[in-house]
Every structure is written in C-alpha cells, then in structure tokens.
GROMACS .gro file of C-alpha atoms in nm:
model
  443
    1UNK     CA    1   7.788   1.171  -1.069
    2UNK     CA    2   7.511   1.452  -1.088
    3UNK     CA    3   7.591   1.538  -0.759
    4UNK     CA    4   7.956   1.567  -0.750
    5UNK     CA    5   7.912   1.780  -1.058
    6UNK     CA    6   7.693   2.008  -0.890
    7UNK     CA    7   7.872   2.010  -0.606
    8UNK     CA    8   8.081   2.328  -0.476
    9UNK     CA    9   8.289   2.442  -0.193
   10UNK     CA   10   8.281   2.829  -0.091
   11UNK     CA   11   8.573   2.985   0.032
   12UNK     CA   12   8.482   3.019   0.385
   13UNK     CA   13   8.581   2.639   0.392
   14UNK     CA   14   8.914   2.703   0.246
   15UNK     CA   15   8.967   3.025   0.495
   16UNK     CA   16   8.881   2.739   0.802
   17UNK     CA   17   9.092   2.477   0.649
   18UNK     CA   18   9.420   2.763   0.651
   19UNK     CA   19   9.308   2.860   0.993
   20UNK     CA   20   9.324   2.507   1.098
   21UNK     CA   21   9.653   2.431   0.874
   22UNK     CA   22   9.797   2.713   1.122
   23UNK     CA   23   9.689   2.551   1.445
   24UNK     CA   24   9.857   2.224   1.351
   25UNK     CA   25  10.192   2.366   1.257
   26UNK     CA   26  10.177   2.572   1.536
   27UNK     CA   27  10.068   2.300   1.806
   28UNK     CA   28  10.464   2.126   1.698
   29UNK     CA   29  10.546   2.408   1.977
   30UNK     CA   30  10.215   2.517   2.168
   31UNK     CA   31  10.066   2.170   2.195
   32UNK     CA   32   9.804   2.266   2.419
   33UNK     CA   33   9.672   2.371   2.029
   34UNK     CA   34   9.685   2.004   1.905
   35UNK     CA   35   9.316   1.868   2.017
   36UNK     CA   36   9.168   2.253   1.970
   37UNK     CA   37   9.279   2.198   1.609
   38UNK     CA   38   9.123   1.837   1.598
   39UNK     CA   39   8.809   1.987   1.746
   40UNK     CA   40   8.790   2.245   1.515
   41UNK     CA   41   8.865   1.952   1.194
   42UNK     CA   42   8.552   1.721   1.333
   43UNK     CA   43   8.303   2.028   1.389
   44UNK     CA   44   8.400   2.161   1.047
   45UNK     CA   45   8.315   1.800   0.873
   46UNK     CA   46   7.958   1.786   1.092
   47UNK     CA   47   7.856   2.137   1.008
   48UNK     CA   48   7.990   2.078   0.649
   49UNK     CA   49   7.768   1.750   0.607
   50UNK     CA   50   7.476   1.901   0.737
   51UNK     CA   51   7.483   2.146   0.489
   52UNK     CA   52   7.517   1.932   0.228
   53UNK     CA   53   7.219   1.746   0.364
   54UNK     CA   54   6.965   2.033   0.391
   55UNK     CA   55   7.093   2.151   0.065
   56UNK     CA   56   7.024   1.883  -0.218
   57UNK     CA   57   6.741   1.712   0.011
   58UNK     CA   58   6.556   1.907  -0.235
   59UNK     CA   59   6.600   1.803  -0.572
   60UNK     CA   60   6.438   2.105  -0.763
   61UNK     CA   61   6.534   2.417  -0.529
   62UNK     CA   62   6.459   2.643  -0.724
   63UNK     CA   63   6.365   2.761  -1.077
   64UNK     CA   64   6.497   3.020  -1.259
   65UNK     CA   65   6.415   3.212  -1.624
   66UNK     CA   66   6.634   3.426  -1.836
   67UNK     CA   67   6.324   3.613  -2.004
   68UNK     CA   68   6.504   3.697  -2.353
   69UNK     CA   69   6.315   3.929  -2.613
   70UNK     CA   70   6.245   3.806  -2.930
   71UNK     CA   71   6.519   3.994  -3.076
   72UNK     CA   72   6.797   4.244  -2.992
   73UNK     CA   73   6.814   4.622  -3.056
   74UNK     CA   74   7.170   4.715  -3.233
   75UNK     CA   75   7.395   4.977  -3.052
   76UNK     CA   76   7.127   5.009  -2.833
   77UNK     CA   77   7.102   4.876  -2.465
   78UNK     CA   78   6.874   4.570  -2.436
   79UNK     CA   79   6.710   4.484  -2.082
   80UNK     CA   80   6.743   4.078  -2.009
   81UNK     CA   81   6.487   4.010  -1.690
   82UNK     CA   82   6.575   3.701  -1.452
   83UNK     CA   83   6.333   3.515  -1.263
   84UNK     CA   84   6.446   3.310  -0.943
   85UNK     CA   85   6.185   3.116  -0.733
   86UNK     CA   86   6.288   2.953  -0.396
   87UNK     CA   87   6.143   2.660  -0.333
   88UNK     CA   88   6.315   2.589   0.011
   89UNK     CA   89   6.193   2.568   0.310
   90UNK     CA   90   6.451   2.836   0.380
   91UNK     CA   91   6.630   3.152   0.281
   92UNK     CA   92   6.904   3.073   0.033
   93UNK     CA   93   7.157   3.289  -0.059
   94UNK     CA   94   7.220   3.315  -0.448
   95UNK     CA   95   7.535   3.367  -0.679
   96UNK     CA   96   7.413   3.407  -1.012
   97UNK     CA   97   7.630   3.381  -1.298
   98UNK     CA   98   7.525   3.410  -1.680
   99UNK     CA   99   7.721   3.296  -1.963
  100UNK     CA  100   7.653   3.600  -2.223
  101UNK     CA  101   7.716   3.579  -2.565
  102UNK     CA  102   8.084   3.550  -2.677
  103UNK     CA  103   8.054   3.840  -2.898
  104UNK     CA  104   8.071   4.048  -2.600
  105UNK     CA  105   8.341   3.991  -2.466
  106UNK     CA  106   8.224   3.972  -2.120
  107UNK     CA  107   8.297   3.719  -1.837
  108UNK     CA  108   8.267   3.862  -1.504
  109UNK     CA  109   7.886   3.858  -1.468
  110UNK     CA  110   7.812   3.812  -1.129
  111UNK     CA  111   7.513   3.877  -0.944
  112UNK     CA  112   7.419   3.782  -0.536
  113UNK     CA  113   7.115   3.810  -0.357
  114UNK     CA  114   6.926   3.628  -0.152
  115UNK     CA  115   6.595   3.506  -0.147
  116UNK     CA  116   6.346   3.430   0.103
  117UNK     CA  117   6.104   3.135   0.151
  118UNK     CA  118   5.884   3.097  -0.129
  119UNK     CA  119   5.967   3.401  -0.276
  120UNK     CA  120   6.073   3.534  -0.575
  121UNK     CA  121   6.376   3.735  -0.695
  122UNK     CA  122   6.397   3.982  -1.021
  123UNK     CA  123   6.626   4.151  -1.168
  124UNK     CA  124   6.744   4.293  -1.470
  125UNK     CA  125   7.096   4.372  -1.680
  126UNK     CA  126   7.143   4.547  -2.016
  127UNK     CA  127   7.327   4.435  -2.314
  128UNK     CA  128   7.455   4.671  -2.605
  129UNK     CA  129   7.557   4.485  -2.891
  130UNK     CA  130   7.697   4.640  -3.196
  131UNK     CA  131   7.667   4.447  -3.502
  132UNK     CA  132   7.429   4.256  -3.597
  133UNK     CA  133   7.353   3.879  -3.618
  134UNK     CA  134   7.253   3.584  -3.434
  135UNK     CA  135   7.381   3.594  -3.023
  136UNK     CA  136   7.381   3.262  -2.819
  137UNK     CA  137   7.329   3.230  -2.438
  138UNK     CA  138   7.505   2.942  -2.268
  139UNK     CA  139   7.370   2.816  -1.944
  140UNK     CA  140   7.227   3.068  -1.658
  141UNK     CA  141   7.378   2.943  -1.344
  142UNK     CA  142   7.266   2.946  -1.002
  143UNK     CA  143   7.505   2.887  -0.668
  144UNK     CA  144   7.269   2.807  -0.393
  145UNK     CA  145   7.383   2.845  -0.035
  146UNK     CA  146   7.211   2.819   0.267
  147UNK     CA  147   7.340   3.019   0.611
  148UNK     CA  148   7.578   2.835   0.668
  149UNK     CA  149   7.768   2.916   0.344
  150UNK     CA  150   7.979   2.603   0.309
  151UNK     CA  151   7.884   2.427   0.044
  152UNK     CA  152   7.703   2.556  -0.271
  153UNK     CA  153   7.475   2.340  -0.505
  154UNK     CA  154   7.481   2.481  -0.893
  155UNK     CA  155   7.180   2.470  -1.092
  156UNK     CA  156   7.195   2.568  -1.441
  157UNK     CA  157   6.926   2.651  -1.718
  158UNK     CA  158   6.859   2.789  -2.041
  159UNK     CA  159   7.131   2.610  -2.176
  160UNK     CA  160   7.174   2.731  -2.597
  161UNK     CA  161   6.905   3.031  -2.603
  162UNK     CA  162   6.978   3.234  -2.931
  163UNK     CA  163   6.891   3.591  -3.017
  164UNK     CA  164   6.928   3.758  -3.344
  165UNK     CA  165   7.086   4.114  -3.340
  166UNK     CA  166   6.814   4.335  -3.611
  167UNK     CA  167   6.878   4.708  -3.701
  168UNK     CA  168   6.784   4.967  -3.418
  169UNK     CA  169   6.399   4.925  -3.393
  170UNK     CA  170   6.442   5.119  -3.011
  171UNK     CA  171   6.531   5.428  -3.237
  172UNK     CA  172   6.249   5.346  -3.498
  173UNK     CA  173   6.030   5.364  -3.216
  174UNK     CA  174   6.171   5.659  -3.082
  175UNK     CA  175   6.148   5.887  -3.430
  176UNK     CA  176   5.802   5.712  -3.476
  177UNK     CA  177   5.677   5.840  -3.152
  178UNK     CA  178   5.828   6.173  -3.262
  179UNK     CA  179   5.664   6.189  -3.620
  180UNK     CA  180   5.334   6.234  -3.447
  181UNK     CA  181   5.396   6.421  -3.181
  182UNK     CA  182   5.443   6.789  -3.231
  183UNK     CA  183   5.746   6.880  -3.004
  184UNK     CA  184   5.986   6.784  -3.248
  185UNK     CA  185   6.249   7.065  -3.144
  186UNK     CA  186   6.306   6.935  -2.791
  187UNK     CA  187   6.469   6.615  -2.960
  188UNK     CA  188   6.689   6.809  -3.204
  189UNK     CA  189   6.429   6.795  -3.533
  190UNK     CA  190   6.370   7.124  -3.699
  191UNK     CA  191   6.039   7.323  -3.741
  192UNK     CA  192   6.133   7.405  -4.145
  193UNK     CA  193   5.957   7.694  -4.285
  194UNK     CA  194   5.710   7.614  -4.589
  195UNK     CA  195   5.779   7.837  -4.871
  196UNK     CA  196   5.553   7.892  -5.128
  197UNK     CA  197   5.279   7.618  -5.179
  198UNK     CA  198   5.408   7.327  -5.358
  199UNK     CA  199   5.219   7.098  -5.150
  200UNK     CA  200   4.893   6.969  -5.288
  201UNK     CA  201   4.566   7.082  -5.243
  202UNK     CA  202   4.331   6.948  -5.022
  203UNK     CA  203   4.031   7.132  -4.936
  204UNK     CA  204   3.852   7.475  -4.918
  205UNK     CA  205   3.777   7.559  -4.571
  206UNK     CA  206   3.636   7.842  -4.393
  207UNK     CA  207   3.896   8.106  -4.256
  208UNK     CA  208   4.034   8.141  -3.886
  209UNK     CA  209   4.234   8.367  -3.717
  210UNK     CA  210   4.576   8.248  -3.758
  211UNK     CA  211   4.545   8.158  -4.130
  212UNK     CA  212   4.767   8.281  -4.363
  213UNK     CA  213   4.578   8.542  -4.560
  214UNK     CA  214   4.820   8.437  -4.888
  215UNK     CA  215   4.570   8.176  -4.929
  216UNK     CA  216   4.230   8.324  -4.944
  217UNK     CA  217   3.983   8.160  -5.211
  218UNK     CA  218   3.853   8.505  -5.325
  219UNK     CA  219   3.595   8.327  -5.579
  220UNK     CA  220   3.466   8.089  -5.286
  221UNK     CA  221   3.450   8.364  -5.061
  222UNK     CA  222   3.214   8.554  -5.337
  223UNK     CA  223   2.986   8.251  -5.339
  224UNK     CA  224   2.996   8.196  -4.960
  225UNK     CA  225   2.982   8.554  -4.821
  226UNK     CA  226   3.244   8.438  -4.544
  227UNK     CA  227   3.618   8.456  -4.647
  228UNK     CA  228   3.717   8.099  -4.756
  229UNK     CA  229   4.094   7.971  -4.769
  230UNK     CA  230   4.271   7.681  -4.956
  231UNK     CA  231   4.400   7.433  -4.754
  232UNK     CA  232   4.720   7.197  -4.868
  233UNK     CA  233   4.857   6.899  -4.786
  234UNK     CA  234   5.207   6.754  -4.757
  235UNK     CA  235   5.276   6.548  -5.148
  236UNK     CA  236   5.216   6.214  -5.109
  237UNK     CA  237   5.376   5.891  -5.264
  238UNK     CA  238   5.687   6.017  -5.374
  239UNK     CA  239   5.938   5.797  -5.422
  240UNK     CA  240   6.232   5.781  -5.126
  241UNK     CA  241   6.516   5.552  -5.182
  242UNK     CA  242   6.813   5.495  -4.894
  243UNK     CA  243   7.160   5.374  -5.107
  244UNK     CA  244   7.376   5.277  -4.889
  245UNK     CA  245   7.736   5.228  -4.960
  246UNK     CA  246   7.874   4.874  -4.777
  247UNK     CA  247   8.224   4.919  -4.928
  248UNK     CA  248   8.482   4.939  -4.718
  249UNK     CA  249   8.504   5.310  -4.633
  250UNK     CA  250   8.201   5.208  -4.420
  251UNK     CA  251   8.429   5.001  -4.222
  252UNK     CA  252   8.549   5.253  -3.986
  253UNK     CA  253   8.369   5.227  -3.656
  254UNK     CA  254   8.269   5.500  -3.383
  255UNK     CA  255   8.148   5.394  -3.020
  256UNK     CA  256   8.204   5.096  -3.182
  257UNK     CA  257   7.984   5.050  -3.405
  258UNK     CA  258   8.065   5.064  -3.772
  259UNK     CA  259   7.940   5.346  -4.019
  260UNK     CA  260   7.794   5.074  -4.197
  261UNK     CA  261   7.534   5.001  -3.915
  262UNK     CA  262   7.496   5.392  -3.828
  263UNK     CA  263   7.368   5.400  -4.222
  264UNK     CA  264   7.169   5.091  -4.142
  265UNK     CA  265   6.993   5.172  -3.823
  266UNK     CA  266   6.910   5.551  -3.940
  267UNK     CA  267   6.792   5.415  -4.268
  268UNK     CA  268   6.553   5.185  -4.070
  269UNK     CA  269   6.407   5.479  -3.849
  270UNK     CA  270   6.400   5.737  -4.154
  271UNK     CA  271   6.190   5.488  -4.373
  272UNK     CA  272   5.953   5.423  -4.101
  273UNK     CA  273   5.948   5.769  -4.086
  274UNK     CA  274   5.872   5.849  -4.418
  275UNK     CA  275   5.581   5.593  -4.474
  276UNK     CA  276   5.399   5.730  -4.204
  277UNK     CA  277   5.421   6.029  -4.410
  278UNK     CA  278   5.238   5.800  -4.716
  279UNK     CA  279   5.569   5.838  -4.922
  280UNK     CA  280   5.719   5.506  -5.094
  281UNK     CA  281   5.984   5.391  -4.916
  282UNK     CA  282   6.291   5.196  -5.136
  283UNK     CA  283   6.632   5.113  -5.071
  284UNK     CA  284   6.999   5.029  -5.224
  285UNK     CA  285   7.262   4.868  -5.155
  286UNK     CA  286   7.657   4.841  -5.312
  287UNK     CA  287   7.971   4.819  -5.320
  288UNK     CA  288   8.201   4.659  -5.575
  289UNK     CA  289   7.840   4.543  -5.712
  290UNK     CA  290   7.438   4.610  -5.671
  291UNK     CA  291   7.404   4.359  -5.375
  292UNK     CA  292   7.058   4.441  -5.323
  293UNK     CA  293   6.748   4.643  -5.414
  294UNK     CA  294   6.410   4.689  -5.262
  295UNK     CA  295   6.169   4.909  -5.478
  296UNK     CA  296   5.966   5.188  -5.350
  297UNK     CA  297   5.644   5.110  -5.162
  298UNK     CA  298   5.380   5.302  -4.943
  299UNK     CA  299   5.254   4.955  -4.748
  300UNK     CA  300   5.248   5.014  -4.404
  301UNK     CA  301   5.369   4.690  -4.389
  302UNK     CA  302   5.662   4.736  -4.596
  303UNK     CA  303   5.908   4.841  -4.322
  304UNK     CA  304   5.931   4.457  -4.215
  305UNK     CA  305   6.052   4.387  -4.564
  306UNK     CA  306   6.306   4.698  -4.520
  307UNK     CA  307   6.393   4.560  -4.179
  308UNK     CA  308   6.500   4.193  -4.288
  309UNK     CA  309   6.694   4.333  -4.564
  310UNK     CA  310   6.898   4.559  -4.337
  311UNK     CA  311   6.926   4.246  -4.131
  312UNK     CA  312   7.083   4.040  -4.381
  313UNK     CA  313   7.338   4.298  -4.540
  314UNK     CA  314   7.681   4.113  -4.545
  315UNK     CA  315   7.968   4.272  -4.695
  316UNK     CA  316   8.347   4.176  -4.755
  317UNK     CA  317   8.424   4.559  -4.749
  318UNK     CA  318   8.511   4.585  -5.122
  319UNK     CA  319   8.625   4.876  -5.278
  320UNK     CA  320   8.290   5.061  -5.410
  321UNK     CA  321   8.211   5.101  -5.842
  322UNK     CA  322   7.978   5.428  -5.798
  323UNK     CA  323   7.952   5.406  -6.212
  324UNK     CA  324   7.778   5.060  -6.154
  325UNK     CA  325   7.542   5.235  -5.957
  326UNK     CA  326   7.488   5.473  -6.145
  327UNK     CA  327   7.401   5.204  -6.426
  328UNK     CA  328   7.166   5.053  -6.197
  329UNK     CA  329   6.954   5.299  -6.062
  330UNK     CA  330   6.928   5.464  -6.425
  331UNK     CA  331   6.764   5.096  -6.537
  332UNK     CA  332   6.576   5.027  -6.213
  333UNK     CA  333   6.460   5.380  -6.122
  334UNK     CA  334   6.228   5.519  -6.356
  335UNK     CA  335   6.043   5.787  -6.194
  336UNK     CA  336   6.223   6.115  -6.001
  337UNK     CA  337   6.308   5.999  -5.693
  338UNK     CA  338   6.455   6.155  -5.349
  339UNK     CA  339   6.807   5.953  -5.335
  340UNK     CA  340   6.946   5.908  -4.987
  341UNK     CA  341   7.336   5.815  -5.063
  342UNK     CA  342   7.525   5.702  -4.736
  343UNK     CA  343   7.863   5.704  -4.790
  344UNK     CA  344   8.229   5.842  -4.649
  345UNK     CA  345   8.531   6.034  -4.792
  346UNK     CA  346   8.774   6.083  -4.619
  347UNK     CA  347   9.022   6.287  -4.888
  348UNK     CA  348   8.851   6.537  -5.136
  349UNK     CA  349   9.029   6.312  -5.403
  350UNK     CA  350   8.816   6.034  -5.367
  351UNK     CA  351   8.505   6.279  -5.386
  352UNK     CA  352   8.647   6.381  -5.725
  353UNK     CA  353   8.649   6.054  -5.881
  354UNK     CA  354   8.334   5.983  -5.790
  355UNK     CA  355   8.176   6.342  -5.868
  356UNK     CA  356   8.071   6.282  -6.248
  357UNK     CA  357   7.864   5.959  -6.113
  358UNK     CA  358   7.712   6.188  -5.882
  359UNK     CA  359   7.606   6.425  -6.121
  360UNK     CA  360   7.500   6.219  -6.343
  361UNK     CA  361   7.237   6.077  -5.992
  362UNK     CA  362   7.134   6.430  -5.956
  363UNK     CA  363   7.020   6.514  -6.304
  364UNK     CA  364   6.748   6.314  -6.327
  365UNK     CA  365   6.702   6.269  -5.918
  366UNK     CA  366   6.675   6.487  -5.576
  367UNK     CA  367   7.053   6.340  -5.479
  368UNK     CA  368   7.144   6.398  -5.121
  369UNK     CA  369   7.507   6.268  -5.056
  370UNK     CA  370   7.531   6.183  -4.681
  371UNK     CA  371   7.904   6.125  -4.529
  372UNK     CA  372   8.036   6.180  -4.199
  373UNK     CA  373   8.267   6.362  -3.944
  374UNK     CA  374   8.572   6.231  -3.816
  375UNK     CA  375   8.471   6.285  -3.441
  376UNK     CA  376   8.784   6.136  -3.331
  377UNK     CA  377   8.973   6.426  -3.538
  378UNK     CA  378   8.799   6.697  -3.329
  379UNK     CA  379   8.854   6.543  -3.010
  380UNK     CA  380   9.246   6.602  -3.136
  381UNK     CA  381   9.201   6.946  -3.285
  382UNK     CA  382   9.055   7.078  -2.924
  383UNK     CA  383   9.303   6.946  -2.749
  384UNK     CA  384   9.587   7.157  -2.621
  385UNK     CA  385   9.942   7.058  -2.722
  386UNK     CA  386  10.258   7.030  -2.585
  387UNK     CA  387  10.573   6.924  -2.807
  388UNK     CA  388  10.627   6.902  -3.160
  389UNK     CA  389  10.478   6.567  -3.217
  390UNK     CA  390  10.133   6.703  -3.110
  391UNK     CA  391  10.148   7.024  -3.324
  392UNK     CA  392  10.193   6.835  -3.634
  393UNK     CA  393   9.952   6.589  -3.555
  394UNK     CA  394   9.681   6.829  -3.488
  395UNK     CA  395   9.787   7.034  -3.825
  396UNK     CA  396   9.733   6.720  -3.996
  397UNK     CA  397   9.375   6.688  -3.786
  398UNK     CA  398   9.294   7.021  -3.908
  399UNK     CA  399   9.365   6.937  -4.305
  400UNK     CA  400   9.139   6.624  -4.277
  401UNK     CA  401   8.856   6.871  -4.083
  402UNK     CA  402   8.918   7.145  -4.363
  403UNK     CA  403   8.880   6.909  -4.645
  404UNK     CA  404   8.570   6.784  -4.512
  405UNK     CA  405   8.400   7.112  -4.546
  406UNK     CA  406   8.554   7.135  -4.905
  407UNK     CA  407   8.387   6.861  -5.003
  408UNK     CA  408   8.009   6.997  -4.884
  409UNK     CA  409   8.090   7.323  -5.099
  410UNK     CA  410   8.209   7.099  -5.431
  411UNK     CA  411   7.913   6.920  -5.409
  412UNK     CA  412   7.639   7.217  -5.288
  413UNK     CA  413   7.824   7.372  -5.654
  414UNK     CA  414   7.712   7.098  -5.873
  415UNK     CA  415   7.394   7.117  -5.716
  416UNK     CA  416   7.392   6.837  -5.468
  417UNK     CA  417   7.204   6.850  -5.115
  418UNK     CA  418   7.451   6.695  -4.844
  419UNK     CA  419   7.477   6.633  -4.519
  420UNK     CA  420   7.749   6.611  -4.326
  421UNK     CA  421   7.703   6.480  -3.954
  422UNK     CA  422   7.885   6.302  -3.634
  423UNK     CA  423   7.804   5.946  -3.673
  424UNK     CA  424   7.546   6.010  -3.371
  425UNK     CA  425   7.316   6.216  -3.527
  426UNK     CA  426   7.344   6.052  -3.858
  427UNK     CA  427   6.917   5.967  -3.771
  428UNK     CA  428   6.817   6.295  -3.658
  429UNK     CA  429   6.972   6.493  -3.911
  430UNK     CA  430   6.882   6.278  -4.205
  431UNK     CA  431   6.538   6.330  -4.082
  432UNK     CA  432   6.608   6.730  -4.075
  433UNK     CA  433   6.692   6.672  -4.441
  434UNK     CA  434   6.406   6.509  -4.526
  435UNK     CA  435   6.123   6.739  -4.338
  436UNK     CA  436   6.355   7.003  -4.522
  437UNK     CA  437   6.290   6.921  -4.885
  438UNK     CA  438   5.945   6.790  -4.805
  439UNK     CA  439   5.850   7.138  -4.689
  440UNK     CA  440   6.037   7.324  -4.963
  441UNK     CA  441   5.825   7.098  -5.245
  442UNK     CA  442   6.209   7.031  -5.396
  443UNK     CA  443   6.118   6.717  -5.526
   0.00000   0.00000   0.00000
C-alpha cells in the first residue's frame, strides 16, 4: 500500500500513451502502423518497469530538511533553507513541493533541480507574513525521478512543523545596529541639535580643539592652569511608555499589514532602542478597556518581556474609551513620563472628542500623539484625472489630506508633540521623535 501511495506517473508517460492512442486509430487505415504501435506499447511497459525498479530498490533515497527558525519576523521576509541529500547510486532529478502555511495563501510552490550522486542540494525561499501568530508547515515533498523520467517516487517529511509569527525583531536588529553606530543620517535618523545643557553632568575634562567653549569650567581651569570643560551626558532612566491604541481605527491595513502591527513592530524596535539608551522602557495597551500594562524598566532584559506582550495582543477591534485611559495612566503612572500614543483619525471630529483626554495626558506628561497618513489618498491626489467621477473623488482625497494637517496644528496648539507619518516610516520617525526631545532635555 506504501508503494502505490508513493507511486507517480510523469507526464511524459501520458504524452507516449496519446502518441500511441494516435498510431492505433490511425493503423484502422495505415495498418502497416498496427505492430509499430504494439512495439512502441511493450517497450514503453519494459522501460517503465525498469524505472520503477531502480527507483524504490532503495528504500531511503534520499533525506531532506526544511531548516525552520525558531520564530518568524512580521512583515518582514523570512529565509526557510532546504536540505536534500541523494543517496542513489545515481543522479535524480527532483520536484520539490512545500505545503506553506495556509495563512498565506500560497499553493504553487514548486521547485526542480537535480542532484548528483552523493551530493547535496540547498536552497532557500522567503516568506513575509503579516500578522502575527502561530504558522504550521504540512509535509515537504520530494518527486524523485531518475533519467528516464517515467515514474516518480514521493517522499515526504516534516510533516506538522509550527512557527510562531513575533513582532519585527529583523527591524529591532536593524535600529539596534543603528543606535551604535554613528551614521544615523544615511538610514533616514536625524542628527538633532542639543540646545542648551539639560543633560546631566558627567565629568570635568581637560579641553580640546573642537569643544564648545560655552562650557569652560573657569574655576577648574584656575586650579589646573590648563582650560578645563564640563562634560554632560544624555538623562538617564526616564520613564518611556508606548500606548498603543488596538481599537478598531487600527484595523485599516497598508502593504497589508494592519496599523495595529505597524504600532506593534515600531514599538518593539523603539523600546529596544531606548533601553540601550538606559531609559525605562513601559508600555500600554486599549481600546474599549486597559487590556494590558507593562511598567517602566531599564533591564536589559526587559525587551523579552515587551516582546511577548506585543506577541500576545488580541483585539476584537472595539471602539476605543480614551477617558478610561486617561483614568488609568493617572492611577498607574506616577512619575512624568514621555507618553508614546499610537493611534489614527481619520476626521478632525473624532480628534475633537478625544482632545480634552489628551490634554488632560499632557499636563502632567511629555504626550506625543502618533497617527498616520492615508498613503492610499496620495496615490489618488497625484494622479491625473479624466471625467467627473475622478475630479470629485480626488476633491474628496484632498479634504481627508487637508484635515490631516488640521489635526497636527490643533494639537501642536494645546501643546501636544505629534507625529504624523506613512505607515512605513512609522519606526524611523518615532525614533526622530525620540532623539528629538532627548536632545532638547523636554522631558
């Protein structure tokens, strides 16, 4: 029964057997074709039974691996190696077919190649998934042919292998690479001024060309007869929280992915971020309700804590209570804090009912209210039109763009830092933000 099952026909046989199907109807009038056809019928079934011979003589052919990371990068593109060892005495050629996650959508995976004695094939694909959660792999399969290419024998293994989906720790890396390295510009992360010198004070040190001559220590340069300058340091341990909204205006996706996991995945890489920087590192998160709070650490370690919470964020999309947050944060968040809100508006009237809540954040805390572009709108403002239809759909565009940038002045009035980004550079510009008030000693 394992044999049968394994057991397939290519379609050169079918291409012979329509050849021959041709020679017999044709030999009812040329039947000098009759016996050719015959011949061709018996040297078809030898060949065909050889194959099948040399073929699954060997029981164990080959082996094969699908070499799956411990866990997936969202809305990035994961690499998934293959391994395939030939252990015929032969070159085999190789179909290779794997059954990817259903999430995907994806079922014409095909790969050939072919492999020679004792040898080894890799490879390589890349997955992008784009929400997170666990992924399952059904079988890898493997269609075996030798030259002949008649019959194919299927192997099949990895049969169930799951992966869970986390939060993009490809861009963590990425901004974490960046953090230390000083060509920050080249990847779209801003060189802020400092003004004045908020930042705390470190050492005295002896001056060098280059110093800023603001900062002379006249009395320590009296004492040492060489001219002496203060030296600062960025603050350290201030409090950061990221409150992210999972209501349903976070629904909308782009690429897509959903706002939601834009907030999620640039949360992940700012917080890494700023705890390399020694600042606590909290987050927020709520909709109709708190649904979960993590409070502000500086343990290096703390970003695996931040990591498995992003992980496990479900939401029903409810509509969000910002009053409730309000309530919350007042009772749970003591100290002055830097308050990264992700949300959306879409409609400067749903920024209005929400603005006394926000007000209220950004007495007591650094607010920053981070929404997002409609990139899809601009694509549709740019483009030209051509009948009434289009004109009034692009007007329409063009209020939704407008009202957008009438929401960053209302809230730059009350005294509330925003940013306003393409769901793209949600990361990088949240970081801008951040380097921004860190160098300005705002908080």
């Amino acid at each position: 029964m394992k044999f049968y099952k394994s057991l397939y026909l290519s379609n050169s046989v079918f291409y012979i057997l329509a050849i021959v199907s041709v020679l017999f109807l044709a030999s009812y009038w040329f039947h000098a074709l009759y016996p050719i056809a015959w011949l061709l019928v018996w040297g078809l079934l030898i060949v065909f039974l050889f194959d099948i011979v040399i073929l699954f003589n060997n029981q164990n052919g080959i082996e094969a691996n699908r070499l799956l990371p411990e866990k997936f990068s969202n809305s990035d593109f994961n690499a998934i190696p293959i391994r395939i060892k030939n252990k015929y005495a032969f070159t085999i050629y190789t179909e290779i077919i794997d059954e990817i996650p259903i999430q995907f959508q994806k079922r014409d995976f095909l790969k050939k190649g072919n492999i020679a004695p004792a040898s080894v094939l890799d490879f390589e694909y890349s997955l992008r998934p784009v929400e997170r959660g666990e992924y399952i792999f059904g079988h890898l399969h493997i269609y075996v042919m030798t030259r002949i290419r008649l019959v194919k024998k299927r192997y099949s293994f990895d049969k169930s292998a799951m992966v869970k989906v986390y939060p993009s720790f490809i861009q963590m890396k990425k901004y974490d690479f960046l953090a230390i390295d000083s060509k920050l510009t080249q990847f779209g992360l801003k060189k802020i001024r400092r003004i004045g010198h908020t930042m705390e004070f470190e050492q005295i040190k002896e001056y060098v060309t280059g110093d800023d001559v603001r900062i002379i220590n006249w009395k320590a340069t009296a004492k040492h007869g060489n001219l002496m300058i203060n030296q600062f340091q960025d603050q350290k341990s201030q409090p950061i929280y990221s409150i992210i909204d999972i209501s349903r205006t976070m629904k909308m996706p782009f690429n897509e992915v959903s706002l939601l996991d834009y907030a999620i995945n640039s949360t992940l890489a700012f917080s890494n971020i700023a705890l390399k920087k020694h600042d606590k590192v909290g987050m927020l998160t709520f909709s109709n309700t708190v649904s979960g709070f993590l409070p502000a650490s500086r343990k290096k370690t703390y970003i695996n804590n931040i990591s498995e919470t992003l992980y496990n964020i479900k939401t029903q999309f409810l509509d969000a209570d910002f009053g409730f947050l309000y309530a919350h944060t007042k009772r749970q968040i003591n100290q002055r804090s830097l308050l990264l809100l992700y949300t959306n508006f879409e409609h400067i009237s749903s920024l209005k009912r929400q603005l006394p809540y926000l007000q209220a954040l950004a007495k007591k805390h650094l607010l920053v209210v981070i929404f997002f572009e409609n990139t899809e709108l601009d694509q549709l403002i740019h483009q030209k039109t051509e009948d009434l239809q289009a004109i009034y759909d692009q007007t329409i565009a063009q209020q939704f763009s407008y009202d957008k940038k009438v929401m960053v002045k209302e809230l730059q009035k009350h005294g509330i830092q925003t940013v306003l980004t393409a769901p793209e550079d949600l990361t990088i510009n949240t970081i801008n933000k951040y380097l921004e008030i860190k160098a300005r000693g705002l908080l």
